[in-house]
XYZ file of C-alpha atoms in Angstrom:
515
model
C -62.611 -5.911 -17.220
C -61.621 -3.957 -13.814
C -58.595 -5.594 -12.159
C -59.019 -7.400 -9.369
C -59.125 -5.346 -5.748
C -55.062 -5.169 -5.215
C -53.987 -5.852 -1.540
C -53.773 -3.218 1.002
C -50.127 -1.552 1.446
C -50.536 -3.371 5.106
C -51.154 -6.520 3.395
C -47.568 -6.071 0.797
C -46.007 -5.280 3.951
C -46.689 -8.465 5.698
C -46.163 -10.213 2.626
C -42.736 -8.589 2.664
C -42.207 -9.386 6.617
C -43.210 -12.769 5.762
C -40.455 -13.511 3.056
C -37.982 -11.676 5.194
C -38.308 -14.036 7.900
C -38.009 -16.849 5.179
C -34.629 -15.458 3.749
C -33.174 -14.832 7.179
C -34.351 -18.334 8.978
C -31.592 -19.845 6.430
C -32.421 -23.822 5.867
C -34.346 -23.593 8.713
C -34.104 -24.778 12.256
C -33.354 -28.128 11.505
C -30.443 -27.461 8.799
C -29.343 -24.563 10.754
C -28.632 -26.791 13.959
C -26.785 -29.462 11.721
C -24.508 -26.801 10.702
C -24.008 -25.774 14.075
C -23.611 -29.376 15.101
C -20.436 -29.439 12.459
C -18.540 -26.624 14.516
C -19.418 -23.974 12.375
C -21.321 -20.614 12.429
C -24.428 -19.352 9.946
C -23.252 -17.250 7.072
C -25.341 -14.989 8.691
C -23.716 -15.339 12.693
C -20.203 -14.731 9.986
C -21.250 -11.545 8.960
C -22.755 -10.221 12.457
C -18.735 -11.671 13.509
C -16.932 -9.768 11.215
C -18.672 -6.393 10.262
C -19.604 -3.391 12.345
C -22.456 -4.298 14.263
C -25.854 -3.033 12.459
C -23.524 -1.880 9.079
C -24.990 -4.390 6.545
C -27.046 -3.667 4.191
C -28.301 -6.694 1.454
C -29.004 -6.881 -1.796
C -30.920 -9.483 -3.241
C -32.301 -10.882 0.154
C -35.577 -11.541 -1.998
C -33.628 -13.574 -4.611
C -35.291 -17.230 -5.552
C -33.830 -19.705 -8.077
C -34.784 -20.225 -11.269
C -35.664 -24.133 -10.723
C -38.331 -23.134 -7.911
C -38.794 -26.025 -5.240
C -41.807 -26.673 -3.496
C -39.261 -25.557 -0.386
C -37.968 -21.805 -0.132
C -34.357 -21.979 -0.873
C -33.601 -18.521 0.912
C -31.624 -16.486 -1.457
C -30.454 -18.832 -3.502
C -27.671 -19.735 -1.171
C -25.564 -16.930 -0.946
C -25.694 -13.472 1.354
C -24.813 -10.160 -0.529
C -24.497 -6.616 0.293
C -22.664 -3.425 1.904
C -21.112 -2.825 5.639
C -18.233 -1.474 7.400
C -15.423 -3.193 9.014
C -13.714 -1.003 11.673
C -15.704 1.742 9.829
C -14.372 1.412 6.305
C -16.917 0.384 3.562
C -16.536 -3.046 2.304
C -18.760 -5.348 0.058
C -19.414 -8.862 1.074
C -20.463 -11.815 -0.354
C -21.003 -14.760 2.126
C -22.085 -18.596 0.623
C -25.279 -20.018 2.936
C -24.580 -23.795 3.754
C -27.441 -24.456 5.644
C -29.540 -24.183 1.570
C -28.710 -26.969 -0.060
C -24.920 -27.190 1.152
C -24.382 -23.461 -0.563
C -24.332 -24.789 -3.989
C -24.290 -22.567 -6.967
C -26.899 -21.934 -9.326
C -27.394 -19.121 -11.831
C -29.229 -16.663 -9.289
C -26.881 -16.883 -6.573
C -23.851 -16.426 -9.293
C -26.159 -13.067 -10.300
C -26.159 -11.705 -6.958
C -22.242 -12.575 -6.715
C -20.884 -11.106 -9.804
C -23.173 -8.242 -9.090
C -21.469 -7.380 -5.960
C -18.088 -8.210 -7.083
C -18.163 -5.730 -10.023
C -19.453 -2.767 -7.948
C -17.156 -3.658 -5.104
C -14.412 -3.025 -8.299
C -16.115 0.004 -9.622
C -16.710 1.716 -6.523
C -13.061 1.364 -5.485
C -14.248 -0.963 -1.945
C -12.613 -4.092 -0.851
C -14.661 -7.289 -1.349
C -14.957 -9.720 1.816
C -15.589 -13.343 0.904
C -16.784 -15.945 2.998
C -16.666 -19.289 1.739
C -18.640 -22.690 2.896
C -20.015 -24.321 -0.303
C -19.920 -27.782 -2.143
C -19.703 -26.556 -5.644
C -22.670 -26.409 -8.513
C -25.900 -27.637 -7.946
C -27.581 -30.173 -9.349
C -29.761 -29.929 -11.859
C -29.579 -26.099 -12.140
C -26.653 -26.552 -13.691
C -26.614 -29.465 -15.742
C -26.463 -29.025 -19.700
C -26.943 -25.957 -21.856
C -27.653 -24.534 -18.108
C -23.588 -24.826 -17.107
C -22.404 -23.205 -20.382
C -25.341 -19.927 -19.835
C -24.127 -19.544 -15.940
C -23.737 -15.547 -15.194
C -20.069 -15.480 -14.907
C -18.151 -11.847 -15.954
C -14.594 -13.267 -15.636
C -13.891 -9.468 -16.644
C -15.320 -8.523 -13.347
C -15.827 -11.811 -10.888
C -12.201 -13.104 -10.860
C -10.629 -9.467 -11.608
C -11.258 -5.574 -11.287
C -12.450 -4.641 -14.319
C -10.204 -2.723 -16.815
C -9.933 0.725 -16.402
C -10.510 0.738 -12.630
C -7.970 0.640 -9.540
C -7.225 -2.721 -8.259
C -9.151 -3.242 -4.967
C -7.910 -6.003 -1.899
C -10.287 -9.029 -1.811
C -9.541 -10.742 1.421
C -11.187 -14.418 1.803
C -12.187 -16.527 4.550
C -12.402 -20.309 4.044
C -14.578 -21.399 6.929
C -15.907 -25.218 6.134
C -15.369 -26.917 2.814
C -14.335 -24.717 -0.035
C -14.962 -26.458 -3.217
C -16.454 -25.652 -6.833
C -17.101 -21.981 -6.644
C -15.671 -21.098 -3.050
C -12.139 -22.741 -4.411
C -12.797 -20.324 -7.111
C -13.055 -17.073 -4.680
C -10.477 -18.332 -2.532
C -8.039 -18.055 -5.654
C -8.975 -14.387 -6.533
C -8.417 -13.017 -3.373
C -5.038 -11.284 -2.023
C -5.372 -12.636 1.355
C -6.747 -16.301 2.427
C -7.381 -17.228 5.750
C -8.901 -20.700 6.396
C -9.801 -22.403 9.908
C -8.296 -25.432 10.804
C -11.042 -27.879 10.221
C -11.438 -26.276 6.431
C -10.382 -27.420 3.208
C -9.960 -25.896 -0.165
C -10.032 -27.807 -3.445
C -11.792 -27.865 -7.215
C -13.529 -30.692 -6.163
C -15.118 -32.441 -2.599
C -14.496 -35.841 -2.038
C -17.750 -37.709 -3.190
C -17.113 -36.294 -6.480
C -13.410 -37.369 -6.835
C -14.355 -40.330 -5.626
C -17.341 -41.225 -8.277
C -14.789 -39.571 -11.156
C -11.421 -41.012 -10.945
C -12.501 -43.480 -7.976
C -9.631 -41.802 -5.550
C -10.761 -41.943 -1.791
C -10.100 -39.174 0.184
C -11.255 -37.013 3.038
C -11.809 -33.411 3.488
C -8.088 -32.321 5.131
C -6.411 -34.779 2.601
C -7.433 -32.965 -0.494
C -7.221 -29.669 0.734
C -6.641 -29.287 4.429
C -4.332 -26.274 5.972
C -1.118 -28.186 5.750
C -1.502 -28.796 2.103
C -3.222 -25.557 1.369
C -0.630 -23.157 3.295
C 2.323 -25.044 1.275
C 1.001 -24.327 -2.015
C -0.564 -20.909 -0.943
C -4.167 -21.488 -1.198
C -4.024 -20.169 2.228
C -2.089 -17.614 3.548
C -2.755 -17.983 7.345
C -4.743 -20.803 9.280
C -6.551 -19.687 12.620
C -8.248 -22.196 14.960
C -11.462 -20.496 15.295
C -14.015 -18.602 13.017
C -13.514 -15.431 15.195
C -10.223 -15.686 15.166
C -10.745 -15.775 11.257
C -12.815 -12.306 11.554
C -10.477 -11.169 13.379
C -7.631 -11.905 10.542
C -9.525 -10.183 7.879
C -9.745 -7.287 10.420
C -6.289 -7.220 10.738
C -5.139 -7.634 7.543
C -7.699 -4.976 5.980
C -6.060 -2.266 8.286
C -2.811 -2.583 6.058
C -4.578 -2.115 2.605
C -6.223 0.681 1.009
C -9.512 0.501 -0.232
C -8.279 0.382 -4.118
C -4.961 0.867 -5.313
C -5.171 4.549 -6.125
C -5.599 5.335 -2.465
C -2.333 5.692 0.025
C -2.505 2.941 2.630
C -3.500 3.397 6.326
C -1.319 4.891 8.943
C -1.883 4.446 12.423
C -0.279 5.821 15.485
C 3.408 5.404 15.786
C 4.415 3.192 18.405
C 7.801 2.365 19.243
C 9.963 -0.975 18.731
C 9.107 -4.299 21.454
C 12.942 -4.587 21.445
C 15.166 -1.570 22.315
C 17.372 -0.833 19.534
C 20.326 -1.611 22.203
C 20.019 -5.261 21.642
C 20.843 -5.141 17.413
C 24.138 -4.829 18.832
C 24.195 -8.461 20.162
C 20.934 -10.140 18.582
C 22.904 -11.233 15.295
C 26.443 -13.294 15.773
C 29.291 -12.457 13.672
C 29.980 -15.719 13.047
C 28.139 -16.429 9.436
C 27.324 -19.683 9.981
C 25.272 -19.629 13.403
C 21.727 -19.170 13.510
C 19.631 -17.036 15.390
C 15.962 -15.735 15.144
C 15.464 -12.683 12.397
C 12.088 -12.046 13.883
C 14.217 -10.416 16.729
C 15.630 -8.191 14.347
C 12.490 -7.572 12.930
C 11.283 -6.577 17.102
C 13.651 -4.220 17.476
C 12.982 -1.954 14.188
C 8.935 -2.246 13.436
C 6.358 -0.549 16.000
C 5.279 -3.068 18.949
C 2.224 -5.584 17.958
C 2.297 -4.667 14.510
C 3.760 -8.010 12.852
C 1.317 -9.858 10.919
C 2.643 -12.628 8.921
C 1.692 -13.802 5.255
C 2.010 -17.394 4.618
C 4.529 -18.388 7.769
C 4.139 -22.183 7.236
C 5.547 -21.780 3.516
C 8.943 -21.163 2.515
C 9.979 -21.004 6.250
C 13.663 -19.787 5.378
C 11.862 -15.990 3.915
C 9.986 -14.297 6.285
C 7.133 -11.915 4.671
C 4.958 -10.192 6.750
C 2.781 -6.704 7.013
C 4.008 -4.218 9.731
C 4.322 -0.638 10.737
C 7.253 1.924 11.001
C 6.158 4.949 12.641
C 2.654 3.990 11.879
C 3.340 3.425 8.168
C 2.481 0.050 6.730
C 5.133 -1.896 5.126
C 5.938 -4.980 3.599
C 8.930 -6.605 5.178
C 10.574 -9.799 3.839
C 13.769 -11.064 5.444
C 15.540 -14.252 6.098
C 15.527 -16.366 8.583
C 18.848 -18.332 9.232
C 17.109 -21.072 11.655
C 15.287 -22.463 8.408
C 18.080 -24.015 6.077
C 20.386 -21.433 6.972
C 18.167 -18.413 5.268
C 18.770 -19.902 1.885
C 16.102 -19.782 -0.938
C 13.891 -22.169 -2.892
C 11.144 -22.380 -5.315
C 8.128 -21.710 -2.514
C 10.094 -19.101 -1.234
C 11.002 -17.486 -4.410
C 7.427 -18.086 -5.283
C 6.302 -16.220 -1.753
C 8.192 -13.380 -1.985
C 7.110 -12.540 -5.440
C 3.425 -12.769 -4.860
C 3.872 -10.408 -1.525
C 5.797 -8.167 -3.181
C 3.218 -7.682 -6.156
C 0.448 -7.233 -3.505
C 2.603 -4.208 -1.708
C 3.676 -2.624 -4.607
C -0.397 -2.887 -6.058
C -1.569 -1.568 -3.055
C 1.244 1.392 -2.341
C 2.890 -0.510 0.849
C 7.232 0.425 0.833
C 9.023 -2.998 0.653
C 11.907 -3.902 3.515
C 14.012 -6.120 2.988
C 16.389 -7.679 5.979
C 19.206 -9.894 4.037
C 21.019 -12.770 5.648
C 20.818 -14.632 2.584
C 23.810 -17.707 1.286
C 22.121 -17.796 -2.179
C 19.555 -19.461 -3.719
C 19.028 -23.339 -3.522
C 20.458 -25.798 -5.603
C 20.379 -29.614 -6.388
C 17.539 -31.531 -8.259
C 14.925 -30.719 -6.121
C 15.182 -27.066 -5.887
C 15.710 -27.473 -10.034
C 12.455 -29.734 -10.514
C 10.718 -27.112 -8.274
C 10.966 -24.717 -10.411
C 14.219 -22.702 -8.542
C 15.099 -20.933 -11.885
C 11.554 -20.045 -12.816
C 10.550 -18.333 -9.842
C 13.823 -15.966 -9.579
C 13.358 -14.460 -12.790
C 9.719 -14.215 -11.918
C 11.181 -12.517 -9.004
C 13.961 -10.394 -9.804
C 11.947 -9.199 -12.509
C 8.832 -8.049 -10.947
C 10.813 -6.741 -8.222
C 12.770 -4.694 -10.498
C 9.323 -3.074 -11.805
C 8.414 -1.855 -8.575
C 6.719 1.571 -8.077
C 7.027 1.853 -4.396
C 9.729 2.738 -1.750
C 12.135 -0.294 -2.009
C 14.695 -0.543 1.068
C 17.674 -3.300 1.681
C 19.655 -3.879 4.786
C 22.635 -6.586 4.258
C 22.445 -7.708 8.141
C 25.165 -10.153 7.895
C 25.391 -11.754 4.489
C 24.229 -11.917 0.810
C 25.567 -14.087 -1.452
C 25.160 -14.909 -4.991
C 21.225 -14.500 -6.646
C 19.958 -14.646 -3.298
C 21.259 -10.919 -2.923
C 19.334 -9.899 -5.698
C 16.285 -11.713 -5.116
C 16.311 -9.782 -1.603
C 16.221 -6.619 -3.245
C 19.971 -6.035 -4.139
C 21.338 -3.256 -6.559
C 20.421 -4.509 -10.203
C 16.431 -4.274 -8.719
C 16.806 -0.774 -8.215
C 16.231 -0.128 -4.638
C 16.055 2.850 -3.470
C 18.664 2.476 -0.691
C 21.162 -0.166 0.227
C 22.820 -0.464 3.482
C 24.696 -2.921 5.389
C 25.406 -3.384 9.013
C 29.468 -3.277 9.377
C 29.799 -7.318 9.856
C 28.101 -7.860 6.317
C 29.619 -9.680 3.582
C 28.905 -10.106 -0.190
C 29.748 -11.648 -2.939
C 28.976 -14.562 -5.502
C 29.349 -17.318 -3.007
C 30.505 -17.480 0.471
C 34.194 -17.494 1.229
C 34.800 -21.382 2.560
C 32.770 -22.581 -0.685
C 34.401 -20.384 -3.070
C 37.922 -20.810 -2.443
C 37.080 -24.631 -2.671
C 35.271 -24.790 -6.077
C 37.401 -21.947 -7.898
C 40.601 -23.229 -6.529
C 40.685 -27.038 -6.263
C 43.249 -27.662 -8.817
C 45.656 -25.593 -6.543
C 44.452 -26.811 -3.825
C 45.205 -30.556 -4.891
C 48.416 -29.802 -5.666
C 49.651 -28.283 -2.554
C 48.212 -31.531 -0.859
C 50.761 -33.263 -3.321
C 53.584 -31.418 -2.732
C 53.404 -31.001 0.611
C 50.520 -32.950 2.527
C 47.358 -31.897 4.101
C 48.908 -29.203 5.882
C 50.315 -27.490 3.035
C 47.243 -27.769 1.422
C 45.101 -26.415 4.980
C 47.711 -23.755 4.884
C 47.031 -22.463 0.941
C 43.044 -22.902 1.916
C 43.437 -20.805 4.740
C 45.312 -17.509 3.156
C 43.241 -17.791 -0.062
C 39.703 -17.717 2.330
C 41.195 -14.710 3.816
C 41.804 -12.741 0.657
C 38.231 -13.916 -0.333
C 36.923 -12.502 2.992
C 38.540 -9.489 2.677
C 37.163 -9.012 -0.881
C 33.766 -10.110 0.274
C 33.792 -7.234 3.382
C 31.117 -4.897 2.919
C 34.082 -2.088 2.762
C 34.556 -2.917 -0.738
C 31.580 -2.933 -1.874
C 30.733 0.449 -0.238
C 33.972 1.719 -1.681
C 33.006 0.984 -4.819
C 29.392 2.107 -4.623
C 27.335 -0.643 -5.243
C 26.085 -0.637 -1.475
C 24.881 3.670 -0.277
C 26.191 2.903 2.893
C 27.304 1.229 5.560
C 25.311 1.525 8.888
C 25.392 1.523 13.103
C 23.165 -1.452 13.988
C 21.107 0.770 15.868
C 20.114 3.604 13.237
C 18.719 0.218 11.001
C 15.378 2.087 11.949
C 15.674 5.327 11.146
C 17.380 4.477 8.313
C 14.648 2.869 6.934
C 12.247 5.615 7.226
C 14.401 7.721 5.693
C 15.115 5.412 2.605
C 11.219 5.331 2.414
C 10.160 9.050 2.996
C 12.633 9.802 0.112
C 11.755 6.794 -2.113
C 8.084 8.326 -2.183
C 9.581 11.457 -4.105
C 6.670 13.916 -4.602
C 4.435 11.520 -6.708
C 0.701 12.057 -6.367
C -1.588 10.011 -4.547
C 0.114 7.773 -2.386
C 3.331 8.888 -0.699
């Protein structure tokens, strides 16, 4: 029997128009205005927002799910494919809420993985945009759930073999189930203000363990930027485009590549004012982001996690148009002194630099680490070996400046000398040492100290305090430790810049492929 008379090419091609239009009206008007009712954008208004205009090309437009409903459900919930942000290739995968609140289902994790793995392969960053309310119901329920197309090999991870590459995310309504999921692969997380991130929305905690909770209790910025599910909250979904703008310009593509230079551009602050910014006196506070002004190029400070671990400042900059990682203390939060989520902070940072070939700065006006129970039930011990020991295993350029103090583990964890940097330096008002002076001579001397008081009063016993804190001063002066050479050398305020770059042209050596 002859086949039946196929359909003209015209006819395929209208057929094609046709399911186009389907895939690109969303959930349709209706949906689509409900989501724009809630104060947020279409998944595809978020990709028009955040790549080159006209750069996207997608893959698996077409795609249906395997339950089919008498409804289209427009690629199965989820937007994949290829563009450009400020020209540089990236792959994107971008979660539809307007079909069926973005829920997974085994097509739409298809099209994901698929685009994950040759985002890894091809050595591209991987944009995510996440909006979804976990699996779906019922294309997930039974034998279904345990069948779903994950490639943990590939999905959560670059494959084996091939460079890392940055995956930057972008939490933009409720990030639950699967979103929660991309949201914890990716090197950078920004989130809007009205988002949340969690393993599970409310309704579902709710019919499970009977807890009632909204949205921002379970995993709204304020909880999400302390535990670093979120690495930088913006008002606004452009502002959120924007961020992942930003924050690609400091990264390579993969980690085998160099990362991007830009122009040079001198400091905001002239280097004049380093003289006067920072008060001798050890125990005053002041602001280390003017420090920070006066040594990186103008307008190139972008911070990573700010609301976290307030007393370590990490952030991405540029130094003569070079990015860098810098990570300094800031006295006006608990006098610059360490805990757990800092600890915690400033190891995750520096792993990102050193994976993606960005030189580490670090700006010390540290008094040690924590202590007490709470630091201890947060984990204070854990996270500075973590620390110290990735630190120690760095590849890149690795820089210290002792500003005005650095005191017991706290200098290490900052990038002192048993981490290997490749150049120390201190400003000429630095100290060192296992504790600071007034607490030292208190705990290692308060058997003496008690018995001057008995022999001869208070003031005998103010008198003995005051020579011994002297001597432990005068021990503590960054002199000695220069003299000895466990500091390289001890610097002019001013030339903190310049000696930077020069620590960092020289700590590239002549290795291949990123210096």
């Amino acid at each position: 029997m002859d086949r039946p008379t196929p359909p003209t090419m015209q006819e395929r091609l209208e057929e094609l128009q046709k399911r186009r239009d389907i895939a690109l009206a969303m959930g349709g008007p209706e949906k689509v205005q409900r989501h724009h009712d809630s104060g947020r954008l279409t998944v595809r208004e978020r990709i028009a927002g955040v790549l080159d205009e006209g750069s996207f090309y997608e893959i698996g437009m077409l795609a249906e799910p395997e339950l089919r409903k008498e409804k289209p459900i427009p690629g199965d919930g989820c937007v994949t494919g290829f563009g450009r942000i400020d020209g540089r290739k990236v792959c994107l995968i971008g979660i539809d809420a307007t079909t069926l609140a973005g829920t997974t289902a085994p097509i739409s994790m298809r099209k994901q993985g698929r685009i994950a793995a040759y985002a890894a392969k091809k050595g591209l960053p991987l944009i995510l945009l996440c909006d979804a309310d976990g699996g779906r119901i019922p294309d997930v329920m039974g034998w279904r759930f345990s069948g779903l197309p994950f490639d943990f090999s590939s999905f959560l991870q670059t494959p084996e073999g091939y460079p890392e590459i940055p995956r930057i995310a972008a939490v933009l309504g409720p990030g639950y189930g699967d979103s929660a999921l991309h949201a914890g692969t990716a090197h950078i997380i920004v989130m809007t203000e009205t988002s949340s991130i969690a393993l599970s929305g409310p309704s579902v905690v709710e019919s499970a363990i009977g807890e009632k909770v909204t949205d921002q209790e379970l995993g709204g910025p304020e909880h999400a930027q302390e535990i670093g599910t979120a690495h930088l909250v913006v008002p606004t979904e452009d502002e959120a485009f924007d961020a992942i703008a930003a924050y690609l310009s400091y990264l390579p593509n993969n980690a085998a590549r160099p990362a991007p230079r830009a122009p040079a551009v001198e400091p905001r602050l002239d280097r004049e004012t380093l003289l006067d910014v920072v008060p001798t006196n050890p125990k005053q506070a002041y602001d280390m982001h003017d420090v920070i002004d006066a040594i990186v190029d103008a307008d190139t400070f972008l911070p990573w996690r700010p609301e976290a671990g307030k007393a370590l400042i990490t952030a991405f900059v540029r130094m003569e148009g070079q990015a860098v990682g810098i990570i300094a203390n800031n006295p006006r939060h608990g006098a610059g002194a360490l805990d757990a989520r800092a600890l915690e902070k400033a190891h995750n940072f520096i792993d990102m630099c050193d994976t993606f070939n960005l030189p580490l700065v670090f700006l010390q006006d540290v008094p040690g680490l924590m202590i007490g129970i709470q630091a201890e039930r947060q984990g204070i011990v854990q996270w500075y070996e973590r620390l110290v020991a990735r630190l120690a295993r760095t590849k890149v350029p690795h820089v210290a400046v002792v500003v005005r103090k650095a005191f017991g583990g706290g200098h290490y964890a900052m990038g002192g000398r048993p981490t290997l940097p490749d150049l120390l330096v201190c400003w000429p008002i630095a100290e060192l040492g296992f504790m600071a002076p007034e607490t030292g001579v208190v705990t290692v001397n308060r058997r003496m100290l008690e018995q001057a008081e008995a022999d001869g009063g208070r003031e005998a016993r103010d008198k003995l305090e005051m020579e011994l804190t002297q001597e432990w001063i005068d021990e503590s002066a960054a002199w000695e430790s220069a003299a000895h050479t466990f500091v390289d050398d001890i610097i002019d305020p001013r030339d903190t810049r310049s000696v930077i770059l020069t620590g960092i042209e020289f700590g590239w050596g002549d290795r291949d492929g990123v210096g």
